[in-house]
């Protein structure tokens, strides 16, 4: 169910360990400019917060192969993330919000959005994207080795308004992900197990306007699931992971997924 391999875990710098301030400026010969910056503050011994910001701007028409079409869409983006972290003796939590506002404009070199949009004067496309994300992650660490309880929640609202020539495509997606995880050991730290439950909710609202006709693509996915996983790792070279998942999809029914992973470092 969903990904078995190929997942990417990307980590942001942590508010309590990152440097106080960072600034990166970039520009190239095409005229693209961007700024990347963050700032972190420690608020006492247990609280810390951090603000990330990214912005880029590119408004030049680049057509190096002279085919009348832009090689690179013109674009601008604002991306802001604020995260908080609390680290106690046994309890820790992280939460934050992220907002992205991006516009892209492309098509033929002669296309002018103010006069040619919705006409056959010249072909062009535009994409306006707004996305808001909020997340909350909390965990309690027990005195027993490798034993903890964690709750992960993530909410996202993605809204896109776009046109491609004479066609328009507007879409929105609202998503909620929740995961409750308990992990501990069996006897010693060579044997670890994880049990938990998850809930995935997706609400899609898509509207395609094409050739004077309108097509709606609306769908709701609700997927509760439970899982258990056992890990045997006697040393740093060898690991065995066996797991079972059972999920119920409101459209596709029950989905049972057994897994077995073996890893050996030569």
Tab-separated table of C-alpha atoms in Angstrom:
chain	number	residue	atom	x	y	z
A	1	UNK	CA	0.000	0.000	0.000
A	2	UNK	CA	1.468	3.315	-1.142
A	3	UNK	CA	5.284	3.363	-1.129
A	4	UNK	CA	7.331	0.333	-0.170
A	5	UNK	CA	10.642	1.662	-1.494
A	6	UNK	CA	11.813	4.909	-3.031
A	7	UNK	CA	10.632	7.193	-0.248
A	8	UNK	CA	12.587	10.388	0.374
A	9	UNK	CA	12.881	11.718	3.914
A	10	UNK	CA	13.890	15.369	3.745
A	11	UNK	CA	14.931	17.116	6.929
A	12	UNK	CA	14.915	20.813	7.686
A	13	UNK	CA	17.484	22.392	9.958
A	14	UNK	CA	16.372	22.187	13.574
A	15	UNK	CA	15.493	25.393	15.498
A	16	UNK	CA	17.615	24.386	18.512
A	17	UNK	CA	20.778	23.426	16.577
A	18	UNK	CA	20.804	25.715	13.501
A	19	UNK	CA	22.854	28.869	13.285
A	20	UNK	CA	21.202	32.121	14.297
A	21	UNK	CA	21.092	33.630	10.800
A	22	UNK	CA	21.747	32.547	7.219
A	23	UNK	CA	21.425	34.479	3.955
A	24	UNK	CA	21.982	33.291	0.393
A	25	UNK	CA	21.469	35.434	-2.715
A	26	UNK	CA	21.493	34.040	-6.249
A	27	UNK	CA	21.313	35.509	-9.734
A	28	UNK	CA	22.154	34.262	-13.226
A	29	UNK	CA	22.689	35.682	-16.703
A	30	UNK	CA	19.081	34.878	-17.704
A	31	UNK	CA	17.852	37.394	-15.134
A	32	UNK	CA	16.587	34.997	-12.474
A	33	UNK	CA	17.096	36.196	-8.928
A	34	UNK	CA	16.333	34.468	-5.656
A	35	UNK	CA	16.836	34.821	-1.938
A	36	UNK	CA	17.122	32.057	0.665
A	37	UNK	CA	17.303	32.895	4.331
A	38	UNK	CA	16.514	31.583	7.777
A	39	UNK	CA	16.761	32.765	11.338
A	40	UNK	CA	16.558	30.732	14.559
A	41	UNK	CA	15.964	31.723	18.167
A	42	UNK	CA	16.196	29.808	21.434
A	43	UNK	CA	13.473	30.823	23.877
A	44	UNK	CA	14.751	29.455	27.161
A	45	UNK	CA	16.023	25.923	27.702
A	46	UNK	CA	13.116	24.020	26.172
A	47	UNK	CA	11.568	26.189	23.435
A	48	UNK	CA	13.036	27.230	20.088
A	49	UNK	CA	11.618	28.594	16.839
A	50	UNK	CA	12.818	29.173	13.308
A	51	UNK	CA	11.663	31.045	10.197
A	52	UNK	CA	12.650	29.971	6.678
A	53	UNK	CA	11.993	32.153	3.636
A	54	UNK	CA	12.562	31.640	-0.076
A	55	UNK	CA	11.679	33.995	-2.906
A	56	UNK	CA	12.468	33.968	-6.616
A	57	UNK	CA	11.636	36.243	-9.541
A	58	UNK	CA	12.165	35.710	-13.273
A	59	UNK	CA	10.441	37.937	-15.846
A	60	UNK	CA	12.677	37.625	-18.925
A	61	UNK	CA	11.568	36.014	-22.179
A	62	UNK	CA	14.233	33.451	-23.127
A	63	UNK	CA	14.050	31.789	-26.572
A	64	UNK	CA	17.529	30.627	-27.538
A	65	UNK	CA	16.439	28.105	-30.204
A	66	UNK	CA	14.244	30.652	-32.057
A	67	UNK	CA	11.146	28.425	-32.170
A	68	UNK	CA	8.802	31.251	-31.075
A	69	UNK	CA	8.203	29.528	-27.710
A	70	UNK	CA	9.782	30.437	-24.383
A	71	UNK	CA	12.477	28.010	-23.252
A	72	UNK	CA	11.796	28.784	-19.577
A	73	UNK	CA	8.473	29.926	-18.125
A	74	UNK	CA	8.522	33.284	-16.392
A	75	UNK	CA	7.819	32.806	-12.705
A	76	UNK	CA	7.777	34.237	-9.225
A	77	UNK	CA	7.417	32.513	-5.874
A	78	UNK	CA	7.184	33.304	-2.178
A	79	UNK	CA	7.730	30.427	0.267
A	80	UNK	CA	7.655	30.928	4.062
A	81	UNK	CA	7.942	28.303	6.806
A	82	UNK	CA	7.764	28.818	10.564
A	83	UNK	CA	8.388	25.893	12.914
A	84	UNK	CA	8.502	25.540	16.686
A	85	UNK	CA	10.158	22.919	18.858
A	86	UNK	CA	9.738	21.987	22.514
A	87	UNK	CA	12.174	19.547	24.079
A	88	UNK	CA	11.409	18.387	27.641
A	89	UNK	CA	12.853	15.543	29.636
A	90	UNK	CA	10.415	12.936	28.291
A	91	UNK	CA	8.032	14.899	26.081
A	92	UNK	CA	8.870	16.674	22.847
A	93	UNK	CA	6.793	18.341	20.168
A	94	UNK	CA	7.267	20.182	16.892
A	95	UNK	CA	4.680	22.174	14.979
A	96	UNK	CA	4.652	24.754	12.222
A	97	UNK	CA	3.016	26.299	9.175
A	98	UNK	CA	4.140	26.722	5.573
A	99	UNK	CA	2.717	29.033	2.873
A	100	UNK	CA	3.604	29.021	-0.829
A	101	UNK	CA	2.422	31.509	-3.467
A	102	UNK	CA	3.686	30.890	-7.010
A	103	UNK	CA	2.830	32.147	-10.506
A	104	UNK	CA	4.140	30.817	-13.815
A	105	UNK	CA	3.630	32.248	-17.304
A	106	UNK	CA	4.774	30.679	-20.592
A	107	UNK	CA	3.896	29.852	-24.175
A	108	UNK	CA	4.765	31.737	-27.339
A	109	UNK	CA	7.202	34.610	-27.162
A	110	UNK	CA	4.601	37.030	-28.572
A	111	UNK	CA	1.958	36.081	-25.995
A	112	UNK	CA	0.732	38.963	-23.836
A	113	UNK	CA	-1.483	37.839	-20.966
A	114	UNK	CA	-3.420	41.088	-20.701
A	115	UNK	CA	-4.499	41.089	-24.381
A	116	UNK	CA	-4.104	37.471	-25.652
A	117	UNK	CA	-5.473	35.334	-22.802
A	118	UNK	CA	-8.572	33.442	-24.000
A	119	UNK	CA	-7.927	34.284	-27.666
A	120	UNK	CA	-6.175	32.657	-30.625
A	121	UNK	CA	-3.788	35.597	-31.115
A	122	UNK	CA	-0.957	33.605	-29.567
A	123	UNK	CA	-0.656	30.520	-27.398
A	124	UNK	CA	0.071	30.987	-23.730
A	125	UNK	CA	-0.399	29.354	-20.361
A	126	UNK	CA	-0.514	30.577	-16.792
A	127	UNK	CA	-0.502	28.724	-13.481
A	128	UNK	CA	-1.348	30.361	-10.143
A	129	UNK	CA	-0.704	28.129	-7.116
A	130	UNK	CA	-1.416	28.772	-3.425
A	131	UNK	CA	-0.606	26.135	-0.808
A	132	UNK	CA	-0.964	26.149	2.964
A	133	UNK	CA	0.430	23.404	5.190
A	134	UNK	CA	0.260	22.911	8.950
A	135	UNK	CA	1.881	20.070	10.884
A	136	UNK	CA	2.068	18.844	14.474
A	137	UNK	CA	4.328	16.102	15.787
A	138	UNK	CA	4.488	15.088	19.429
A	139	UNK	CA	6.136	12.224	21.251
A	140	UNK	CA	6.704	10.805	24.710
A	141	UNK	CA	9.936	8.918	25.452
A	142	UNK	CA	9.684	6.258	28.170
A	143	UNK	CA	12.498	5.242	30.486
A	144	UNK	CA	12.661	1.803	28.839
A	145	UNK	CA	15.242	1.734	25.982
A	146	UNK	CA	13.901	2.419	22.457
A	147	UNK	CA	10.365	2.907	23.789
A	148	UNK	CA	8.240	5.858	22.734
A	149	UNK	CA	4.763	6.950	21.715
A	150	UNK	CA	4.282	9.495	18.922
A	151	UNK	CA	1.428	11.241	17.143
A	152	UNK	CA	1.990	12.872	13.734
A	153	UNK	CA	-0.578	15.134	12.057
A	154	UNK	CA	-0.388	17.060	8.808
A	155	UNK	CA	-2.945	19.278	7.057
A	156	UNK	CA	-2.615	20.710	3.539
A	157	UNK	CA	-4.759	22.882	1.289
A	158	UNK	CA	-3.581	23.272	-2.312
A	159	UNK	CA	-5.394	25.575	-4.756
A	160	UNK	CA	-4.391	25.915	-8.415
A	161	UNK	CA	-5.936	28.149	-11.077
A	162	UNK	CA	-4.537	27.716	-14.561
A	163	UNK	CA	-5.176	28.076	-18.277
A	164	UNK	CA	-3.522	26.445	-21.302
A	165	UNK	CA	-4.448	28.166	-24.530
A	166	UNK	CA	-8.261	28.243	-24.659
A	167	UNK	CA	-8.637	25.625	-21.903
A	168	UNK	CA	-8.814	26.323	-18.193
A	169	UNK	CA	-8.098	23.960	-15.324
A	170	UNK	CA	-8.902	24.873	-11.736
A	171	UNK	CA	-8.273	22.444	-8.913
A	172	UNK	CA	-8.096	22.239	-5.165
A	173	UNK	CA	-6.990	19.502	-2.800
A	174	UNK	CA	-7.524	19.319	0.946
A	175	UNK	CA	-5.594	16.605	2.750
A	176	UNK	CA	-5.280	15.344	6.293
A	177	UNK	CA	-2.783	12.736	7.487
A	178	UNK	CA	-2.619	11.321	11.007
A	179	UNK	CA	-0.355	8.574	12.353
A	180	UNK	CA	-0.170	7.143	15.889
A	181	UNK	CA	2.972	5.063	16.548
A	182	UNK	CA	4.193	3.074	19.530
A	183	UNK	CA	7.591	1.394	19.495
A	184	UNK	CA	9.466	-0.704	22.037
A	185	UNK	CA	11.787	-3.706	22.405
A	186	UNK	CA	11.352	-7.427	23.015
A	187	UNK	CA	13.878	-8.518	25.616
A	188	UNK	CA	16.819	-6.438	24.365
A	189	UNK	CA	17.567	-3.766	21.766
A	190	UNK	CA	18.300	-6.406	19.092
A	191	UNK	CA	14.538	-6.932	18.793
A	192	UNK	CA	12.344	-3.887	18.146
A	193	UNK	CA	8.679	-3.664	17.245
A	194	UNK	CA	6.355	-0.889	16.114
A	195	UNK	CA	2.550	-0.835	16.129
A	196	UNK	CA	0.225	1.923	15.099
A	197	UNK	CA	-2.779	3.269	13.251
A	198	UNK	CA	-3.106	5.837	10.492
A	199	UNK	CA	-5.775	7.880	8.726
A	200	UNK	CA	-5.505	9.480	5.279
A	201	UNK	CA	-8.161	11.884	3.970
A	202	UNK	CA	-8.037	13.539	0.534
A	203	UNK	CA	-10.701	15.760	-1.022
A	204	UNK	CA	-10.114	16.603	-4.703
A	205	UNK	CA	-12.106	19.218	-6.637
A	206	UNK	CA	-11.040	19.593	-10.281
A	207	UNK	CA	-12.716	21.571	-13.049
A	208	UNK	CA	-11.625	21.350	-16.706
A	209	UNK	CA	-13.154	23.785	-19.198
A	210	UNK	CA	-12.424	22.601	-22.734
A	211	UNK	CA	-14.058	23.382	-26.103
A	212	UNK	CA	-17.103	25.011	-24.475
A	213	UNK	CA	-17.651	21.909	-22.327
A	214	UNK	CA	-17.023	21.459	-18.637
A	215	UNK	CA	-15.701	18.302	-17.011
A	216	UNK	CA	-15.632	17.847	-13.239
A	217	UNK	CA	-13.245	15.451	-11.503
A	218	UNK	CA	-14.248	15.324	-7.852
A	219	UNK	CA	-13.236	12.574	-5.452
A	220	UNK	CA	-12.893	11.880	-1.743
A	221	UNK	CA	-10.511	9.258	-0.362
A	222	UNK	CA	-10.813	8.084	3.247
A	223	UNK	CA	-8.292	5.426	4.279
A	224	UNK	CA	-7.939	4.198	7.865
A	225	UNK	CA	-5.250	1.607	8.511
A	226	UNK	CA	-3.311	-0.350	11.139
A	227	UNK	CA	0.204	-1.751	11.025
A	228	UNK	CA	2.793	-3.767	12.938
A	229	UNK	CA	6.510	-4.070	12.232
A	230	UNK	CA	9.317	-6.158	13.726
A	231	UNK	CA	13.023	-5.317	13.359
A	232	UNK	CA	15.918	-7.624	14.166
A	233	UNK	CA	19.254	-5.782	14.175
A	234	UNK	CA	22.015	-7.632	16.073
A	235	UNK	CA	24.765	-5.354	14.701
A	236	UNK	CA	25.379	-2.444	12.320
A	237	UNK	CA	25.820	-4.756	9.310
A	238	UNK	CA	22.656	-6.834	9.308
A	239	UNK	CA	18.983	-5.876	9.662
A	240	UNK	CA	15.728	-7.740	9.092
A	241	UNK	CA	12.414	-5.890	8.968
A	242	UNK	CA	9.080	-7.713	8.707
A	243	UNK	CA	5.793	-5.861	8.645
A	244	UNK	CA	2.048	-6.133	8.076
A	245	UNK	CA	-0.391	-3.375	7.077
A	246	UNK	CA	-4.137	-3.502	6.686
A	247	UNK	CA	-5.904	-0.501	5.174
A	248	UNK	CA	-9.487	0.075	4.123
A	249	UNK	CA	-10.002	2.365	1.123
A	250	UNK	CA	-13.515	3.758	0.713
A	251	UNK	CA	-13.361	3.093	-3.070
A	252	UNK	CA	-11.151	0.017	-3.401
A	253	UNK	CA	-11.961	-1.871	-0.211
A	254	UNK	CA	-9.538	-3.751	1.998
A	255	UNK	CA	-5.830	-3.662	1.148
A	256	UNK	CA	-3.549	-6.087	2.978
A	257	UNK	CA	0.209	-5.553	2.590
A	258	UNK	CA	2.889	-7.883	3.973
A	259	UNK	CA	6.510	-6.761	3.768
A	260	UNK	CA	9.914	-8.282	4.321
A	261	UNK	CA	13.211	-6.387	4.057
A	262	UNK	CA	16.713	-7.814	4.474
A	263	UNK	CA	19.799	-5.609	4.553
A	264	UNK	CA	23.473	-6.500	4.817
A	265	UNK	CA	26.360	-4.061	4.581
A	266	UNK	CA	29.315	-5.633	2.775
